[in-house]
mmCIF file of C-alpha atoms in Angstrom:
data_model
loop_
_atom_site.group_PDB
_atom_site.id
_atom_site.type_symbol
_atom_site.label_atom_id
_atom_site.label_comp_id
_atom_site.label_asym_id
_atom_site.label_seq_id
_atom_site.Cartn_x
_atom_site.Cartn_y
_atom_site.Cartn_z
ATOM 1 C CA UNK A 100 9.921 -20.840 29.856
ATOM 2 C CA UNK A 101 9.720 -18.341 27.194
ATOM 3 C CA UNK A 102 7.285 -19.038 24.243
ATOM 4 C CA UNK A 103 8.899 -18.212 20.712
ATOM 5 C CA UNK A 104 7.607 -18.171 17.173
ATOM 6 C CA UNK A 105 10.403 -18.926 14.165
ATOM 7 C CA UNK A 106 9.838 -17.320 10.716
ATOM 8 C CA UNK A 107 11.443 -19.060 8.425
ATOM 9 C CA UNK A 108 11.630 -22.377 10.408
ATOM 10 C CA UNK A 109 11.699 -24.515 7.105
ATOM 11 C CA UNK A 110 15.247 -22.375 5.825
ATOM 12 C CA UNK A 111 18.599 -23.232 6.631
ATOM 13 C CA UNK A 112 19.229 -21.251 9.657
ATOM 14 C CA UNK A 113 15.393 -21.985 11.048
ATOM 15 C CA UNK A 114 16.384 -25.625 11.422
ATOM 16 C CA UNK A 115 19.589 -24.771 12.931
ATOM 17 C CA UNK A 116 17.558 -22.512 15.103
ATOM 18 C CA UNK A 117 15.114 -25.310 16.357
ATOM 19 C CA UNK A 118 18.021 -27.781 16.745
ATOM 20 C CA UNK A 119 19.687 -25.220 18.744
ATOM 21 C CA UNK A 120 16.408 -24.514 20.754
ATOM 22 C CA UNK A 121 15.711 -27.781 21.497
ATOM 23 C CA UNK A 122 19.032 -28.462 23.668
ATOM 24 C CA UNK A 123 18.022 -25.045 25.885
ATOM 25 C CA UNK A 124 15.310 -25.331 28.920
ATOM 26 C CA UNK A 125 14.710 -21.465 28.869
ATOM 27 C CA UNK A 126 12.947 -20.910 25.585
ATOM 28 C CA UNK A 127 10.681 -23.119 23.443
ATOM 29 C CA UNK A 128 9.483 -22.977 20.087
ATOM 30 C CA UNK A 129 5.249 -22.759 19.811
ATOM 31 C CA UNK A 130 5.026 -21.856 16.311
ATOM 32 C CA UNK A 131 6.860 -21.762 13.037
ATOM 33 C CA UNK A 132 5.997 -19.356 9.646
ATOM 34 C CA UNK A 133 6.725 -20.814 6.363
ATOM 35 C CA UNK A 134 5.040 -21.013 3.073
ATOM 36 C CA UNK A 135 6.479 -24.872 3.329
ATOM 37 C CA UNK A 136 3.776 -25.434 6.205
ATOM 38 C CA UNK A 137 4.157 -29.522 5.427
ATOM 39 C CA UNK A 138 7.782 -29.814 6.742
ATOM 40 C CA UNK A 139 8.383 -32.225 9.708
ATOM 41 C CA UNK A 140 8.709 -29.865 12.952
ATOM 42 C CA UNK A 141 7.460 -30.597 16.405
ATOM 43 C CA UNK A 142 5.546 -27.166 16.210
ATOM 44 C CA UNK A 143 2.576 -26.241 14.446
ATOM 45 C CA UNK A 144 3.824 -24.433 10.637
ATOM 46 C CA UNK A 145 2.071 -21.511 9.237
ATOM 47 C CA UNK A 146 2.108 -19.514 5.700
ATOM 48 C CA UNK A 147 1.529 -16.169 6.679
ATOM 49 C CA UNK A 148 1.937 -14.621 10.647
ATOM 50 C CA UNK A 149 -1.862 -13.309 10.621
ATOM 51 C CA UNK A 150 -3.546 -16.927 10.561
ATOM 52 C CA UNK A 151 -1.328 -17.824 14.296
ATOM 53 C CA UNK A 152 -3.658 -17.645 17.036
ATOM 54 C CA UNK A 153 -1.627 -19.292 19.820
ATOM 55 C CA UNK A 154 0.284 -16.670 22.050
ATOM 56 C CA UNK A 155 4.094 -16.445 22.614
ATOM 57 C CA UNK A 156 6.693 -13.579 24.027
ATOM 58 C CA UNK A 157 9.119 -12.895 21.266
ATOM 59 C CA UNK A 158 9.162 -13.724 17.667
ATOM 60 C CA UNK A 159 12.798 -14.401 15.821
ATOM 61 C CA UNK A 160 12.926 -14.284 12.010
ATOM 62 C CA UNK A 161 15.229 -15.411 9.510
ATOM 63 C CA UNK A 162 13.130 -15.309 6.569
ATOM 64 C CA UNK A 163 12.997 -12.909 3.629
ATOM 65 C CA UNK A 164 12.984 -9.279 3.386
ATOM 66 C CA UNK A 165 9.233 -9.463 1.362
ATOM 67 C CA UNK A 166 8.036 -10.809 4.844
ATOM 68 C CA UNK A 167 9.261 -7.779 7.173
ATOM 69 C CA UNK A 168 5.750 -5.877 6.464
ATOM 70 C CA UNK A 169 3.543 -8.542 7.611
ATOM 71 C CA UNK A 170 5.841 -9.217 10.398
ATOM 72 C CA UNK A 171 5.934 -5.596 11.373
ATOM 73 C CA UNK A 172 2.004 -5.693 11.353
ATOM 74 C CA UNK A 173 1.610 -8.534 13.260
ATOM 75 C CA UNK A 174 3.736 -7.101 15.548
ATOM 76 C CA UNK A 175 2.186 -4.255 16.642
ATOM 77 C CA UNK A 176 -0.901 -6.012 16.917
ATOM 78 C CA UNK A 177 -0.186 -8.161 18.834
ATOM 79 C CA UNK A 178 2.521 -6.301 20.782
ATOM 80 C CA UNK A 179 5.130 -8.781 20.162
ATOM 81 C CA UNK A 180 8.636 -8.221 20.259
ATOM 82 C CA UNK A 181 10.480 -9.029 17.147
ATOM 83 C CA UNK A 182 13.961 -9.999 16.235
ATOM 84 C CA UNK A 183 14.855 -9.568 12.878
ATOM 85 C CA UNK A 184 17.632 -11.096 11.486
ATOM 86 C CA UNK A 185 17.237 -11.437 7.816
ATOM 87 C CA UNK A 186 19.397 -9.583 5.776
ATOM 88 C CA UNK A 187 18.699 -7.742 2.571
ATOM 89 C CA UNK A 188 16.033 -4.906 3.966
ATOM 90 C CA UNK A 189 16.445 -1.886 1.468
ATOM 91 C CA UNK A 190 16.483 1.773 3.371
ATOM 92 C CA UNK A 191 12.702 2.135 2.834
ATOM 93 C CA UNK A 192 12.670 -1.196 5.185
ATOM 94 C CA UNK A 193 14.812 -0.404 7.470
ATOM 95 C CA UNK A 194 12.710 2.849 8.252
ATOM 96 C CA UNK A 195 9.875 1.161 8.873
ATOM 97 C CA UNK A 196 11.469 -1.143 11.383
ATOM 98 C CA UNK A 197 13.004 2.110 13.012
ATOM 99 C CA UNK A 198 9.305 3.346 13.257
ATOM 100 C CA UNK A 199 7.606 0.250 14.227
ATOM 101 C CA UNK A 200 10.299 0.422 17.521
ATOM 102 C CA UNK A 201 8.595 3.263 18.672
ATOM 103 C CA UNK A 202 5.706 0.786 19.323
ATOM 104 C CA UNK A 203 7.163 -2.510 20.126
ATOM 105 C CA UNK A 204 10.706 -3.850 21.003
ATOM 106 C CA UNK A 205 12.480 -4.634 17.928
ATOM 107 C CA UNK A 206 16.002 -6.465 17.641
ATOM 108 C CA UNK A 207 17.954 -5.490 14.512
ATOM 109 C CA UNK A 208 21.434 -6.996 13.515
ATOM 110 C CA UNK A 209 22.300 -7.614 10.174
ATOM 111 C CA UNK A 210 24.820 -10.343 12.127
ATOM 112 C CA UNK A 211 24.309 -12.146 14.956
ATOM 113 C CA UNK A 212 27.823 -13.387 15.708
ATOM 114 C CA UNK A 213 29.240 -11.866 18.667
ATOM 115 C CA UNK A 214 32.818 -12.468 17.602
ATOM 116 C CA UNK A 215 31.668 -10.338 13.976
ATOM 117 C CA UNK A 216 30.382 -7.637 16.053
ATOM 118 C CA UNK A 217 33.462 -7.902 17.889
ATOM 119 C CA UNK A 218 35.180 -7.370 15.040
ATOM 120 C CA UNK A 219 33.310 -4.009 14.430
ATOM 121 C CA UNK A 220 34.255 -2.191 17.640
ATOM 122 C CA UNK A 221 38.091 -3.478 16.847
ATOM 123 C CA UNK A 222 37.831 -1.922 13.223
ATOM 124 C CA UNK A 223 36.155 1.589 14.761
ATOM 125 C CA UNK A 224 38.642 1.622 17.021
ATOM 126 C CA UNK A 225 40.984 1.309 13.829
ATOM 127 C CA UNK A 226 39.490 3.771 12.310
ATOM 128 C CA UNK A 227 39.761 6.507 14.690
ATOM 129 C CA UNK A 228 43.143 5.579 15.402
ATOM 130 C CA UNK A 229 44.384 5.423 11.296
ATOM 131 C CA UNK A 230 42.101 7.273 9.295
ATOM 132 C CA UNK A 231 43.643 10.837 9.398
ATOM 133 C CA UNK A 232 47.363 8.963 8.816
ATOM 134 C CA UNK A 233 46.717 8.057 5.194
ATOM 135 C CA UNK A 234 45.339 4.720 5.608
ATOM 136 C CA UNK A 235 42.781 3.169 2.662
ATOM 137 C CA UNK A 236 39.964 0.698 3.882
ATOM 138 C CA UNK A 237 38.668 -2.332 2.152
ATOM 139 C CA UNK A 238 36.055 -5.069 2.965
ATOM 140 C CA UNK A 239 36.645 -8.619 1.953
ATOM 141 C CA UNK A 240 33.440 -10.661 2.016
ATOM 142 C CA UNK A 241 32.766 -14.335 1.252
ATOM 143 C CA UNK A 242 29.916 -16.659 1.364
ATOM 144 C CA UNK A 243 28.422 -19.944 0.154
ATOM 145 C CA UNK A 244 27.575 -20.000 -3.788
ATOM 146 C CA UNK A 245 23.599 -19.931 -2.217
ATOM 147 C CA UNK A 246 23.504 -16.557 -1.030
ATOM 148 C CA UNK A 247 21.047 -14.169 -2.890
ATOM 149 C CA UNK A 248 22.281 -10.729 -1.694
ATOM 150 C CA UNK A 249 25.436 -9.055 -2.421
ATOM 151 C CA UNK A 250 27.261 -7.524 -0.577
ATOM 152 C CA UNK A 251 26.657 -9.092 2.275
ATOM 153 C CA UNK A 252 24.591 -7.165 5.421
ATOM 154 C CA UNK A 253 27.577 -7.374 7.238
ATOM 155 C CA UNK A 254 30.035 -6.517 5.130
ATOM 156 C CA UNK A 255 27.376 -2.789 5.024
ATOM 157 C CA UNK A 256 27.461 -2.956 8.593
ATOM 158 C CA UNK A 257 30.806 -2.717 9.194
ATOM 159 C CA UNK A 258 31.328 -0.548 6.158
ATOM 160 C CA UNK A 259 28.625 1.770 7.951
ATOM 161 C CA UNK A 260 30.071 1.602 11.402
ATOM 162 C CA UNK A 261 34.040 2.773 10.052
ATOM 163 C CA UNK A 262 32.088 5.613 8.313
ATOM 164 C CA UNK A 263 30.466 7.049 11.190
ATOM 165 C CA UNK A 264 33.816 6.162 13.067
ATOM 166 C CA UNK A 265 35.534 8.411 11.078
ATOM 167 C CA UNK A 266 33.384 12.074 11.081
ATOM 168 C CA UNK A 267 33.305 12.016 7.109
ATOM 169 C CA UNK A 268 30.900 11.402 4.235
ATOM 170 C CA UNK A 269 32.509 8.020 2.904
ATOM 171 C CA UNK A 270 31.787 6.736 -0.024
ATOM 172 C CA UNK A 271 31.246 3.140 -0.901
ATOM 173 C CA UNK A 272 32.941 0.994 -4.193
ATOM 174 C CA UNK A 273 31.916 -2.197 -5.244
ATOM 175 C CA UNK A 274 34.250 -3.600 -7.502
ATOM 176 C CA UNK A 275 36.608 -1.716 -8.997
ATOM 177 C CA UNK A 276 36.438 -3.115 -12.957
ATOM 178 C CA UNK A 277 34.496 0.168 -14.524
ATOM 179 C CA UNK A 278 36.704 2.679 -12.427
ATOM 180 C CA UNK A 279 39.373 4.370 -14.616
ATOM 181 C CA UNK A 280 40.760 6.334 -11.899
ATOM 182 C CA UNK A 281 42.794 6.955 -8.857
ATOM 183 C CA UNK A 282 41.450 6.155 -5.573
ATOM 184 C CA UNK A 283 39.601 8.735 -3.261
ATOM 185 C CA UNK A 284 40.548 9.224 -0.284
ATOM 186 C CA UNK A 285 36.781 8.965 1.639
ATOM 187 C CA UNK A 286 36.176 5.592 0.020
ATOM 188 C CA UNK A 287 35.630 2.335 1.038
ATOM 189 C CA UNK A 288 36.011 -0.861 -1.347
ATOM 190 C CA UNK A 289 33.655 -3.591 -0.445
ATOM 191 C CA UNK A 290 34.377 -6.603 -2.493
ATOM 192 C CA UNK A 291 32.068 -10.233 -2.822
ATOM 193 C CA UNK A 292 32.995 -13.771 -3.005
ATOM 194 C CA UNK A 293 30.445 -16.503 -3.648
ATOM 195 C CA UNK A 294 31.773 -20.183 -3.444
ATOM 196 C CA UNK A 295 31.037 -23.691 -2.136
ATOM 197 C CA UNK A 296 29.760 -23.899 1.221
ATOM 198 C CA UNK A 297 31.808 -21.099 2.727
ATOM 199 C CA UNK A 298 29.579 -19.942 5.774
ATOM 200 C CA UNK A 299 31.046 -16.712 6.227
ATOM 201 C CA UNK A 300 34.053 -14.653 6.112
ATOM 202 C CA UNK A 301 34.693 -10.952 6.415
ATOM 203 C CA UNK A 302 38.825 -9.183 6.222
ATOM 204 C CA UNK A 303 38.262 -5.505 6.993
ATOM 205 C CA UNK A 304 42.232 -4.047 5.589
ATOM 206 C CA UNK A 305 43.631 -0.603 6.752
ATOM 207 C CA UNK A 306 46.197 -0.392 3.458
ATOM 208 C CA UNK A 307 48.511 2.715 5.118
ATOM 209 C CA UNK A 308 51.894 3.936 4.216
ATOM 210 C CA UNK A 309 53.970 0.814 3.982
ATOM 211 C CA UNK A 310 51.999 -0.843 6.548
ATOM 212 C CA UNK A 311 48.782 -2.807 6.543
ATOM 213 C CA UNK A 312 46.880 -3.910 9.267
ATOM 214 C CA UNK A 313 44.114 -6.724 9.106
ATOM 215 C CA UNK A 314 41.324 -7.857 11.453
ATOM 216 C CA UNK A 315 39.479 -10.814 10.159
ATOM 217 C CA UNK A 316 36.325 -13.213 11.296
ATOM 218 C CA UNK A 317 35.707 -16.289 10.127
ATOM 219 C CA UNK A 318 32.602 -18.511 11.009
ATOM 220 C CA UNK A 319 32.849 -21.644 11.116
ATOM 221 C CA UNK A 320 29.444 -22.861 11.713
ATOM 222 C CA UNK A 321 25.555 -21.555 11.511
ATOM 223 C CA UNK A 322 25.172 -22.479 14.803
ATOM 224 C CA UNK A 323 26.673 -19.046 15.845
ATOM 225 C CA UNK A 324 24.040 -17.277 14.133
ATOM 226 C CA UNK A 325 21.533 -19.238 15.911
ATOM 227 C CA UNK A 326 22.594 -19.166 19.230
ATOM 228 C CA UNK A 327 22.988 -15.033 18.967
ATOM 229 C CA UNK A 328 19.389 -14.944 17.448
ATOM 230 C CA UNK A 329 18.162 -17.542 20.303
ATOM 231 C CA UNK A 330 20.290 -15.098 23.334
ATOM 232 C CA UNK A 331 18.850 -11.764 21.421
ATOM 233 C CA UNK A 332 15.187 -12.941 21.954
ATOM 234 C CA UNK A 333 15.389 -13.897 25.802
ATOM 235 C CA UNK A 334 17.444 -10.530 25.940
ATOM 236 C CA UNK A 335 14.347 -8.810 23.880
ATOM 237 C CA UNK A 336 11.773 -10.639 25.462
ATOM 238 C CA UNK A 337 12.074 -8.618 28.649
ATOM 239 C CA UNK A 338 12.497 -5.426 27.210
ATOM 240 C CA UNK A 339 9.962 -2.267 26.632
ATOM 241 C CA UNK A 340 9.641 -0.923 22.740
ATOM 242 C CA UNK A 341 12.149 0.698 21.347
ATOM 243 C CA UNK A 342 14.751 -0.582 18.502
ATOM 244 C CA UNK A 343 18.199 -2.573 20.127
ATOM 245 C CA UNK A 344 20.882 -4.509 18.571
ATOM 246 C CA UNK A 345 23.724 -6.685 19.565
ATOM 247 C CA UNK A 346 25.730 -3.754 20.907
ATOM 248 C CA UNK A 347 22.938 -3.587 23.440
ATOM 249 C CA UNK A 348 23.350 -7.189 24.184
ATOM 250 C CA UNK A 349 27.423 -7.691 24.371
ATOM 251 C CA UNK A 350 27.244 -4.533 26.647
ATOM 252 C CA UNK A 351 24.406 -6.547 29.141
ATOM 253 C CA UNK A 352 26.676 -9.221 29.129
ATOM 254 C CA UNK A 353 30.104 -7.242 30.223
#
């Protein structure tokens, strides 16, 4: 059975994770990171990953971006593959986890829903298919009213994906209240929603020439996030260094 450590394990999604866990027989949980260390888990809870001295073959995290240094550190020292799935890095970040592949296996998805990442091959497909007939592309995003970043990872991730789809320099709008202007051509309009308890939703439109086409995702529980992050480390926890993502996954599957 594979040994795991959870960063974050006190957070929403680190509960869902160890409920989620505990129903497999192919992974276990061996030790949690959380600055709440005094939080009923079956597991032993620590503040920082330097002070864990028990050994394990993958780490999954669903933390906070201020953590991804330490975790990246702890990593290569102790040669532990690491799946990161918190949303929010900023380029400088994501860098350093590109670098830090070149020594360990890393897993990076700003989503971990297969049907979302789905969606992204449907809406590159799109892309290449539309883009040179006139047709405009916006991203819909919404999320519960507790969600600190804006937009959304995976509303960038798809925005970054239907860029490179389409061979141009796009350029990306958020909001469209200061713009006194007509629309260009190589943008794309990501827009926000923060409400209630709204897990998450994503519209990606193709606005064309009196035609619009629509591919949507809609979760409807956390558990999806989970059980992607739980699949990505048995998937990573075999692997040699270098930097993977759910693409690499879906396309083991097939």
């Amino acid at each position: 059975m594979l040994k795991m450590i959870l960063s974050g394990c006190s957070g929403t999604m680190g509960k869902v994770i160890d409920h989620c866990t505990a129903e497999r027989n192919d992974i276990e949980i061996v030790a949690g990171i959380d600055l709440h260390t005094g939080s009923d888990h079956s597991f032993p809870v620590y503040p920082s990953p330097e002070q864990i001295s028990c050994s394990a073959d993958v780490l999954v995290d669903f933390s906070n971006p201020a953590l991804l240094n330490p975790l990246l550190e702890f990593g290569k020292k102790t040669k532990l593959p690491l799946v990161l799935c918190t949303t929010g890095y900023d380029k400088s970040q994501v860098k350093a986890l590109q670098e830090a592949s070149g020594e360990i296996p890393i897993f990076y998805s700003r989503n971990m829903s297969m049907g979302i990442n789905l969606l992204i091959e449907l809406a590159k497909k799109a892309e290449r298919v539309l883009g040179s007939s006139g047709f405009d592309v916006e991203i819909v995003e919404a999320h519960h009213n507790q969600k600190i970043d804006a937009p959304s990872g995976t509303a960038l991730m798809i925005a970054d994906s239907i860029a490179e789809a389409s061979g141009k320099q796009m350029h990306y709008l958020y909001d469209r209240h200061s713009q006194r202007k007509k629309r260009s051509v190589r943008e794309i309009g990501i827009h926000s929603i923060r409400g209630g308890t709204i897990v998450g939703e994503h519209r990606v439109l193709f606005a064309g020439p009196h035609e619009v086409l629509t591919i949507s995702h809609s979760a409807q529980s956390k558990e999806i996030f989970a059980h992607g992050a739980i699949n990505a480390a048995v998937f990573l926890a075999r692997k040699e260094k270098g930097l993977y993502s759910m693409a690499d996954l879906i396309q083991e599957e097939d």
